[in-house]
């Protein structure tokens, strides 16, 4: 339920991406440059909304068998002996985070998130357009462009996830374990687990990001097509 609020960040993300891409196009016609800059700025805006939601949802996820890894515990209802449901639990955790760390507690791992998702987004869009262009050269001329884009999205997601996974591992540790130093967390991770520790969760990220990219690309490109003025529809290759 808490993660449904990320819909707001999604709206902010795509709006920022389109606006920045349009602005950059005044100075450069290079598709890679426009995608990289717009993707980076879009992620900056989106993460400012997403990080507090992530912090709360991660603390909720760690309750139960993993609660020894987190500083916060759900307060149980004295009458039933069970934690309050859904938003009762959310208010409970939010209150504990604010009491312990103040407003800054909701932005724990913000820098690590920016270091993860700005590169992820900046890499995703150029690779998306790159894969779409390469696939269009290999595919038959009558192949619908939307199918190629639907293939390019997951490929770009897998590539971006692989490139940025080390920073995502550090981000998760900073947020869940309540650490404050990104550099110190990185050093300790290397010391304890070696370079292989930076690949933790990579398969899960790829499995998660590829279907998400597929749905996003199909929806995004379809809505763009529907939003075009009638006289421009035939000028695009779909």
Coordinates of C-alpha atoms in Angstrom, one line a residue:
X1 CA 0.0 0.0 0.0
X2 CA 2.8 2.4 0.8
X3 CA 4.5 1.8 -2.5
X4 CA 1.4 2.9 -4.4
X5 CA 2.5 6.5 -3.6
X6 CA 5.4 6.0 -6.0
X7 CA 2.9 6.7 -8.8
X8 CA 3.4 10.3 -7.9
X9 CA 7.1 10.0 -8.5
X10 CA 6.5 8.2 -11.8
X11 CA 4.4 11.1 -13.0
X12 CA 7.1 13.6 -11.9
X13 CA 9.7 11.4 -13.6
X14 CA 8.2 11.2 -17.1
X15 CA 7.1 14.9 -17.0
X16 CA 10.6 16.1 -16.1
X17 CA 12.1 13.7 -18.8
X18 CA 10.0 15.2 -21.6
X19 CA 10.5 18.8 -20.5
X20 CA 14.3 18.5 -20.1
X21 CA 14.6 16.5 -23.4
X22 CA 12.7 19.3 -25.2
X23 CA 14.9 21.9 -23.7
X24 CA 18.2 20.1 -24.5
X25 CA 17.0 19.6 -28.1
X26 CA 17.5 23.4 -28.6
X27 CA 21.2 22.9 -28.1
X28 CA 21.9 19.4 -29.4
X29 CA 20.2 17.0 -31.9
X30 CA 22.2 14.0 -30.6
X31 CA 19.7 11.5 -29.3
X32 CA 22.1 10.0 -26.8
X33 CA 22.9 13.4 -25.2
X34 CA 19.2 14.3 -24.9
X35 CA 18.4 11.0 -23.4
X36 CA 21.3 11.0 -21.0
X37 CA 20.7 14.5 -19.6
X38 CA 16.9 14.2 -19.5
X39 CA 17.1 10.8 -17.8
X40 CA 19.5 12.1 -15.2
X41 CA 17.4 15.1 -14.3
X42 CA 14.2 13.1 -14.3
X43 CA 15.7 10.6 -11.8
X44 CA 16.8 13.5 -9.5
X45 CA 13.2 14.8 -9.2
X46 CA 11.7 11.3 -8.9
X47 CA 14.1 10.2 -6.1
X48 CA 13.3 13.3 -4.1
X49 CA 9.8 11.8 -3.8
X50 CA 10.6 8.1 -3.8
X51 CA 13.3 7.9 -1.1
X52 CA 11.0 8.7 1.9
X53 CA 8.5 6.1 0.5
X54 CA 11.4 3.6 0.1
X55 CA 12.7 4.2 3.7
X56 CA 9.2 3.5 5.2
X57 CA 8.4 0.5 3.0
X58 CA 11.8 -1.1 3.6
X59 CA 11.4 -0.8 7.4
X60 CA 8.0 -2.5 7.0
X61 CA 9.4 -5.3 4.9
X62 CA 12.1 -6.0 7.5
X63 CA 9.6 -6.7 10.3
X64 CA 9.3 -10.3 11.3
X65 CA 12.2 -12.6 10.7
X66 CA 14.5 -9.8 9.4
X67 CA 13.7 -7.3 12.2
X68 CA 17.0 -7.9 13.9
X69 CA 18.6 -6.0 11.0
X70 CA 16.6 -2.8 11.6
X71 CA 16.4 -0.3 14.4
X72 CA 12.7 0.0 14.5
X73 CA 10.0 -2.5 15.7
X74 CA 6.2 -2.4 15.2
X75 CA 4.3 -1.7 18.4
X76 CA 1.8 -4.4 19.0
X77 CA -1.9 -3.8 19.8
X78 CA -2.3 -4.5 23.5
X79 CA -5.8 -6.0 23.0
X80 CA -5.1 -8.4 20.1
X81 CA -1.3 -8.9 20.5
X82 CA -0.9 -8.1 16.8
X83 CA 0.4 -5.1 15.0
X84 CA -2.1 -2.7 13.5
X85 CA -2.9 -3.3 9.9
X86 CA -1.6 -1.4 6.8
X87 CA -1.6 2.4 7.5
X88 CA -1.6 1.8 11.3
X89 CA 1.7 0.1 10.8
X90 CA 2.9 2.8 8.5
X91 CA 2.1 5.6 11.0
X92 CA 3.8 3.5 13.7
X93 CA 7.1 3.2 11.7
X94 CA 6.9 6.9 10.5
X95 CA 6.6 8.0 14.1
X96 CA 9.6 6.0 15.2
X97 CA 11.7 7.3 12.3
X98 CA 10.8 10.9 13.0
X99 CA 11.4 10.5 16.8
X100 CA 14.8 8.9 16.2
X101 CA 16.2 11.0 13.3
X102 CA 13.8 13.8 12.6
X103 CA 12.8 14.8 9.1
X104 CA 16.3 13.7 7.8
X105 CA 15.5 10.1 8.8
X106 CA 13.1 9.9 5.8
X107 CA 16.0 10.9 3.5
X108 CA 18.5 8.4 4.8
X109 CA 20.3 7.0 1.8
X110 CA 19.2 9.9 -0.4
X111 CA 22.8 10.5 -1.7
X112 CA 23.3 6.8 -2.3
X113 CA 19.9 6.7 -4.1
X114 CA 21.0 9.6 -6.3
X115 CA 24.3 7.9 -7.0
X116 CA 22.4 4.8 -8.0
X117 CA 19.3 6.0 -9.9
X118 CA 20.6 9.0 -11.7
X119 CA 23.2 6.9 -13.5
X120 CA 20.7 4.1 -13.9
X121 CA 18.2 6.5 -15.6
X122 CA 20.9 8.3 -17.6
X123 CA 22.1 4.9 -18.9
X124 CA 18.7 3.4 -19.5
X125 CA 17.4 5.9 -22.0
X126 CA 20.4 6.0 -24.3
X127 CA 20.6 2.2 -24.3
X128 CA 16.8 2.0 -24.9
X129 CA 17.1 4.1 -28.0
X130 CA 20.3 2.3 -29.0
X131 CA 18.7 -1.2 -28.8
X132 CA 15.6 0.1 -30.6
X133 CA 17.6 1.4 -33.5
X134 CA 19.7 -1.8 -33.7
X135 CA 16.7 -4.0 -33.6
X136 CA 14.9 -1.9 -36.3
X137 CA 17.9 -2.5 -38.6
X138 CA 17.7 -6.3 -38.0
X139 CA 13.9 -6.7 -38.1
X140 CA 11.8 -6.9 -41.3
X141 CA 10.6 -3.5 -42.6
X142 CA 7.0 -4.4 -41.9
X143 CA 7.6 -5.3 -38.2
X144 CA 5.7 -3.0 -35.9
X145 CA 8.0 -0.6 -34.2
X146 CA 6.2 -1.0 -30.9
X147 CA 7.3 -4.7 -30.7
X148 CA 11.0 -3.6 -31.2
X149 CA 10.6 -1.0 -28.5
X150 CA 9.0 -3.6 -26.2
X151 CA 12.2 -5.7 -26.7
X152 CA 14.5 -2.7 -26.3
X153 CA 13.1 -1.7 -22.9
X154 CA 13.9 -4.9 -21.0
X155 CA 17.3 -5.1 -22.7
X156 CA 18.1 -1.5 -21.6
X157 CA 16.8 -2.3 -18.1
X158 CA 19.0 -5.3 -17.7
X159 CA 22.0 -3.3 -18.9
X160 CA 21.4 -0.4 -16.6
X161 CA 20.7 -2.7 -13.6
X162 CA 24.0 -4.5 -14.2
X163 CA 26.0 -1.2 -14.4
X164 CA 24.5 0.4 -11.3
X165 CA 23.9 -2.7 -9.0
X166 CA 27.1 -2.1 -6.8
X167 CA 25.7 1.3 -5.8
X168 CA 22.2 -0.1 -5.2
X169 CA 23.7 -2.7 -2.7
X170 CA 25.3 0.2 -0.8
X171 CA 22.1 2.2 -0.9
X172 CA 20.0 -0.6 0.5
X173 CA 22.5 -1.1 3.4
X174 CA 22.5 2.6 4.2
X175 CA 18.7 2.8 4.3
X176 CA 18.0 -0.5 6.1
X177 CA 20.8 -0.5 8.6
X178 CA 20.7 3.2 9.4
X179 CA 24.2 4.0 8.3
X180 CA 25.2 7.6 7.5
X181 CA 28.3 7.2 5.4
X182 CA 28.1 5.9 1.8
X183 CA 31.9 5.6 1.5
X184 CA 32.3 3.8 4.8
X185 CA 29.5 1.4 4.0
X186 CA 31.2 0.7 0.6
X187 CA 34.5 0.0 2.3
X188 CA 33.0 -2.3 4.9
X189 CA 31.1 -4.3 2.2
X190 CA 34.3 -4.8 0.2
X191 CA 36.2 -5.8 3.4
X192 CA 33.6 -8.3 4.6
X193 CA 32.4 -9.8 1.3
X194 CA 34.8 -8.7 -1.4
X195 CA 33.8 -7.6 -4.9
X196 CA 31.2 -10.4 -5.1
X197 CA 29.2 -8.6 -2.5
X198 CA 28.5 -5.8 -5.0
X199 CA 26.6 -8.3 -7.2
X200 CA 24.1 -9.1 -4.5
X201 CA 20.5 -8.8 -5.6
X202 CA 21.5 -8.4 -9.3
X203 CA 19.4 -11.2 -10.6
X204 CA 16.4 -10.0 -8.5
X205 CA 16.9 -6.5 -9.9
X206 CA 17.0 -7.8 -13.5
X207 CA 13.9 -10.0 -12.9
X208 CA 12.1 -7.0 -11.4
X209 CA 13.2 -4.3 -13.8
X210 CA 12.7 -6.1 -17.1
X211 CA 8.9 -6.7 -16.9
X212 CA 8.5 -3.2 -15.4
X213 CA 10.4 -1.8 -18.4
X214 CA 8.3 -3.8 -20.8
X215 CA 5.0 -2.4 -19.4
X216 CA 6.4 1.1 -19.1
X217 CA 7.7 1.2 -22.7
X218 CA 4.5 -0.2 -24.2
X219 CA 2.3 2.2 -22.2
X220 CA 4.7 5.2 -22.7
X221 CA 5.0 4.8 -26.5
X222 CA 1.3 4.0 -27.0
X223 CA 0.3 7.1 -25.1
X224 CA 2.7 9.2 -27.1
X225 CA 1.2 7.8 -30.3
X226 CA -2.3 8.6 -29.1
X227 CA -1.3 12.1 -28.0
X228 CA 0.1 13.1 -31.5
X229 CA -1.8 15.5 -33.6
X230 CA -3.5 13.7 -36.5
X231 CA -1.3 15.3 -39.1
X232 CA 1.9 14.0 -37.4
X233 CA 0.9 10.4 -37.0
X234 CA 2.0 9.3 -40.5
X235 CA 5.3 11.1 -40.1
X236 CA 6.4 8.6 -37.3
X237 CA 7.4 5.0 -37.8
X238 CA 5.3 2.8 -35.5

